[in-house]
Amino acid sequence: MYVIIVYDVEVERVARVCQYLRRHLHWVQNSAFEGEITPARLERVKAELRDLIDEKKDTVYFYILQDPHVVRREVLGREKGSTSTIV
């Protein structure tokens, strides 16, 4: 499956959330990640994120697509991250 994750977390947690997600997906924009992931790995990512965020103050959105070929991405301006390799 293909997933897009965007988040809005308080400043003291931004670096930890970003570093964690960079191990699993492609960093494409501040607070935005995307890439292919297995259902089991996605569940593990969600569980770990629950430990990293404050669910009363922070928000994480998961856009889940079953087929990565249906995603059409267009970029205006400088592209922040490439989806060709995971850092």
Short mmCIF file of N, CA and C in Angstrom, two decimals:
data_model
loop_
_atom_site.label_atom_id
_atom_site.label_comp_id
_atom_site.label_asym_id
_atom_site.label_seq_id
_atom_site.Cartn_x
_atom_site.Cartn_y
_atom_site.Cartn_z
N MET A 1 0.84 -1.17 0.00
CA MET A 1 0.00 0.00 0.00
C MET A 1 0.88 1.24 0.00
N TYR A 2 0.29 2.37 -0.38
CA TYR A 2 1.02 3.63 -0.42
C TYR A 2 0.39 4.54 0.61
N VAL A 3 1.22 5.25 1.37
CA VAL A 3 0.70 6.09 2.45
C VAL A 3 1.34 7.47 2.38
N ILE A 4 0.55 8.47 2.72
CA ILE A 4 1.03 9.83 2.90
C ILE A 4 0.72 10.17 4.35
N ILE A 5 1.73 10.62 5.08
CA ILE A 5 1.56 10.99 6.49
C ILE A 5 1.94 12.46 6.63
N VAL A 6 1.04 13.23 7.20
CA VAL A 6 1.33 14.63 7.53
C VAL A 6 1.03 14.83 9.00
N TYR A 7 1.80 15.69 9.64
CA TYR A 7 1.60 15.87 11.07
C TYR A 7 1.74 17.32 11.48
N ASP A 8 1.11 17.64 12.59
CA ASP A 8 1.20 18.94 13.22
C ASP A 8 1.39 18.67 14.71
N VAL A 9 2.64 18.76 15.16
CA VAL A 9 2.94 18.46 16.55
C VAL A 9 3.64 19.67 17.17
N GLU A 10 3.57 19.75 18.48
CA GLU A 10 4.21 20.87 19.17
C GLU A 10 5.72 20.82 18.96
N VAL A 11 6.33 21.98 18.97
CA VAL A 11 7.73 22.16 18.58
C VAL A 11 8.69 21.24 19.31
N GLU A 12 8.44 20.92 20.56
CA GLU A 12 9.37 20.07 21.30
C GLU A 12 9.36 18.62 20.82
N ARG A 13 8.37 18.23 20.01
CA ARG A 13 8.29 16.85 19.50
C ARG A 13 8.56 16.75 18.00
N VAL A 14 8.69 17.86 17.32
CA VAL A 14 8.85 17.84 15.86
C VAL A 14 10.06 17.02 15.43
N ALA A 15 11.21 17.27 16.02
CA ALA A 15 12.44 16.57 15.60
C ALA A 15 12.33 15.06 15.80
N ARG A 16 11.78 14.64 16.94
CA ARG A 16 11.66 13.19 17.21
C ARG A 16 10.73 12.53 16.22
N VAL A 17 9.58 13.17 15.93
CA VAL A 17 8.62 12.59 14.98
C VAL A 17 9.24 12.53 13.59
N CYS A 18 9.89 13.61 13.17
CA CYS A 18 10.52 13.65 11.85
C CYS A 18 11.59 12.57 11.72
N GLN A 19 12.47 12.46 12.68
CA GLN A 19 13.54 11.46 12.64
C GLN A 19 12.97 10.05 12.60
N TYR A 20 11.91 9.82 13.37
CA TYR A 20 11.29 8.49 13.37
C TYR A 20 10.72 8.15 11.99
N LEU A 21 9.94 9.08 11.42
CA LEU A 21 9.31 8.81 10.14
C LEU A 21 10.32 8.68 9.00
N ARG A 22 11.44 9.37 9.10
CA ARG A 22 12.48 9.27 8.06
C ARG A 22 13.05 7.85 7.97
N ARG A 23 12.92 7.06 9.00
CA ARG A 23 13.39 5.68 8.95
C ARG A 23 12.44 4.76 8.19
N HIS A 24 11.22 5.24 7.93
CA HIS A 24 10.20 4.38 7.33
C HIS A 24 9.67 4.87 5.99
N LEU A 25 9.70 6.18 5.75
CA LEU A 25 9.10 6.75 4.54
C LEU A 25 10.01 7.82 3.96
N HIS A 26 9.62 8.37 2.82
CA HIS A 26 10.36 9.44 2.16
C HIS A 26 9.90 10.78 2.69
N TRP A 27 10.83 11.61 3.10
CA TRP A 27 10.52 12.95 3.59
C TRP A 27 10.38 13.85 2.37
N VAL A 28 9.19 14.38 2.13
CA VAL A 28 8.94 15.17 0.92
C VAL A 28 8.67 16.64 1.21
N GLN A 29 8.41 16.98 2.44
CA GLN A 29 8.09 18.36 2.80
C GLN A 29 8.14 18.45 4.32
N ASN A 30 8.30 19.66 4.85
CA ASN A 30 8.24 19.78 6.31
C ASN A 30 6.95 19.13 6.79
N SER A 31 7.06 18.20 7.70
CA SER A 31 5.91 17.52 8.30
C SER A 31 5.11 16.67 7.32
N ALA A 32 5.74 16.21 6.22
CA ALA A 32 5.03 15.36 5.26
C ALA A 32 5.95 14.25 4.76
N PHE A 33 5.42 13.03 4.78
CA PHE A 33 6.16 11.85 4.35
C PHE A 33 5.26 11.02 3.46
N GLU A 34 5.88 10.24 2.57
CA GLU A 34 5.09 9.35 1.72
C GLU A 34 5.93 8.17 1.30
N GLY A 35 5.24 7.11 0.87
CA GLY A 35 5.95 5.94 0.36
C GLY A 35 5.14 4.67 0.52
N GLU A 36 5.72 3.60 -0.03
CA GLU A 36 5.08 2.29 0.08
C GLU A 36 5.43 1.67 1.43
N ILE A 37 4.46 0.96 1.98
CA ILE A 37 4.64 0.36 3.30
C ILE A 37 3.68 -0.83 3.42
N THR A 38 4.07 -1.83 4.15
CA THR A 38 3.18 -2.97 4.36
C THR A 38 2.16 -2.61 5.44
N PRO A 39 1.01 -3.27 5.43
CA PRO A 39 0.02 -3.01 6.48
C PRO A 39 0.57 -3.23 7.89
N ALA A 40 1.36 -4.28 8.08
CA ALA A 40 1.92 -4.56 9.40
C ALA A 40 2.90 -3.46 9.83
N ARG A 41 3.72 -3.01 8.91
CA ARG A 41 4.67 -1.94 9.24
C ARG A 41 3.95 -0.64 9.54
N LEU A 42 2.87 -0.36 8.81
CA LEU A 42 2.09 0.84 9.08
C LEU A 42 1.50 0.79 10.48
N GLU A 43 1.02 -0.35 10.91
CA GLU A 43 0.48 -0.47 12.27
C GLU A 43 1.58 -0.24 13.31
N ARG A 44 2.78 -0.73 13.01
CA ARG A 44 3.90 -0.50 13.92
C ARG A 44 4.26 0.99 13.99
N VAL A 45 4.25 1.66 12.84
CA VAL A 45 4.52 3.10 12.79
C VAL A 45 3.48 3.86 13.61
N LYS A 46 2.22 3.50 13.45
CA LYS A 46 1.15 4.16 14.22
C LYS A 46 1.36 3.97 15.72
N ALA A 47 1.71 2.76 16.12
CA ALA A 47 1.92 2.48 17.54
C ALA A 47 3.08 3.29 18.09
N GLU A 48 4.17 3.36 17.34
CA GLU A 48 5.33 4.13 17.79
C GLU A 48 5.01 5.62 17.85
N LEU A 49 4.25 6.12 16.87
CA LEU A 49 3.87 7.53 16.88
C LEU A 49 3.00 7.87 18.09
N ARG A 50 2.16 6.95 18.49
CA ARG A 50 1.34 7.18 19.69
C ARG A 50 2.22 7.43 20.91
N ASP A 51 3.37 6.77 20.95
CA ASP A 51 4.30 6.97 22.06
C ASP A 51 5.07 8.28 21.95
N LEU A 52 5.22 8.80 20.73
CA LEU A 52 6.00 10.02 20.51
C LEU A 52 5.20 11.31 20.64
N ILE A 53 3.89 11.23 20.38
CA ILE A 53 3.09 12.46 20.36
C ILE A 53 2.23 12.58 21.62
N ASP A 54 1.65 13.74 21.79
CA ASP A 54 0.65 13.98 22.82
C ASP A 54 -0.68 14.06 22.07
N GLU A 55 -1.50 13.02 22.18
CA GLU A 55 -2.73 12.94 21.40
C GLU A 55 -3.74 14.03 21.74
N LYS A 56 -3.56 14.72 22.86
CA LYS A 56 -4.44 15.82 23.22
C LYS A 56 -4.02 17.13 22.55
N LYS A 57 -2.77 17.21 22.09
CA LYS A 57 -2.26 18.45 21.52
C LYS A 57 -1.80 18.31 20.07
N ASP A 58 -1.41 17.12 19.65
CA ASP A 58 -0.80 16.89 18.33
C ASP A 58 -1.77 16.15 17.41
N THR A 59 -1.48 16.24 16.10
CA THR A 59 -2.30 15.56 15.09
C THR A 59 -1.41 14.90 14.05
N VAL A 60 -1.78 13.67 13.68
CA VAL A 60 -1.11 12.97 12.59
C VAL A 60 -2.19 12.44 11.66
N TYR A 61 -2.09 12.78 10.36
CA TYR A 61 -3.04 12.30 9.36
C TYR A 61 -2.38 11.23 8.51
N PHE A 62 -3.14 10.16 8.23
CA PHE A 62 -2.69 9.07 7.38
C PHE A 62 -3.61 9.00 6.17
N TYR A 63 -3.06 9.19 4.99
CA TYR A 63 -3.81 9.03 3.74
C TYR A 63 -3.32 7.72 3.15
N ILE A 64 -4.20 6.73 3.10
CA ILE A 64 -3.82 5.38 2.71
C ILE A 64 -4.44 5.05 1.36
N LEU A 65 -3.57 4.68 0.42
CA LEU A 65 -4.01 4.30 -0.92
C LEU A 65 -3.59 2.86 -1.17
N GLN A 66 -4.46 2.08 -1.71
CA GLN A 66 -4.15 0.68 -1.94
C GLN A 66 -3.19 0.47 -3.10
N ASP A 67 -3.18 1.39 -4.07
CA ASP A 67 -2.35 1.25 -5.25
C ASP A 67 -1.50 2.50 -5.45
N PRO A 68 -0.20 2.40 -5.36
CA PRO A 68 0.66 3.58 -5.51
C PRO A 68 0.62 4.18 -6.90
N HIS A 69 0.14 3.43 -7.88
CA HIS A 69 0.09 3.93 -9.25
C HIS A 69 -1.07 4.89 -9.48
N VAL A 70 -1.98 5.00 -8.52
CA VAL A 70 -3.10 5.94 -8.66
C VAL A 70 -2.72 7.34 -8.16
N VAL A 71 -1.58 7.44 -7.50
CA VAL A 71 -1.15 8.72 -6.95
C VAL A 71 -0.46 9.52 -8.04
N ARG A 72 -0.93 10.72 -8.24
CA ARG A 72 -0.27 11.64 -9.17
C ARG A 72 0.19 12.83 -8.35
N ARG A 73 1.49 13.04 -8.31
CA ARG A 73 2.03 14.13 -7.49
C ARG A 73 2.62 15.18 -8.40
N GLU A 74 2.26 16.43 -8.15
CA GLU A 74 2.83 17.56 -8.86
C GLU A 74 3.48 18.48 -7.84
N VAL A 75 4.61 19.04 -8.20
CA VAL A 75 5.34 19.92 -7.29
C VAL A 75 5.54 21.27 -7.95
N LEU A 76 5.20 22.33 -7.24
CA LEU A 76 5.52 23.68 -7.67
C LEU A 76 6.70 24.16 -6.83
N GLY A 77 7.71 24.70 -7.46
CA GLY A 77 8.87 25.16 -6.71
C GLY A 77 9.87 24.05 -6.46
N ARG A 78 10.76 24.30 -5.53
CA ARG A 78 11.85 23.37 -5.21
C ARG A 78 11.32 22.15 -4.48
N GLU A 79 11.68 20.98 -4.97
CA GLU A 79 11.26 19.74 -4.32
C GLU A 79 12.15 19.50 -3.11
N LYS A 80 11.53 19.29 -1.96
CA LYS A 80 12.28 19.16 -0.69
C LYS A 80 12.95 17.80 -0.56
N GLY A 81 12.25 16.76 -0.91
CA GLY A 81 12.80 15.43 -0.77
C GLY A 81 12.40 14.57 -1.96
N SER A 82 13.23 13.61 -2.25
CA SER A 82 12.95 12.71 -3.36
C SER A 82 12.35 11.42 -2.82
N THR A 83 11.49 10.81 -3.61
CA THR A 83 10.91 9.53 -3.19
C THR A 83 11.69 8.36 -3.80
N SER A 84 12.88 8.65 -4.35
CA SER A 84 13.65 7.58 -4.99
C SER A 84 14.41 6.71 -3.97
N THR A 85 14.78 7.29 -2.82
CA THR A 85 15.48 6.51 -1.80
C THR A 85 15.05 6.97 -0.42
N ILE A 86 15.12 6.07 0.53
CA ILE A 86 14.82 6.43 1.92
C ILE A 86 16.15 6.78 2.56
N VAL A 87 16.18 7.88 3.32
CA VAL A 87 17.39 8.33 3.99
C VAL A 87 17.67 7.47 5.19
#
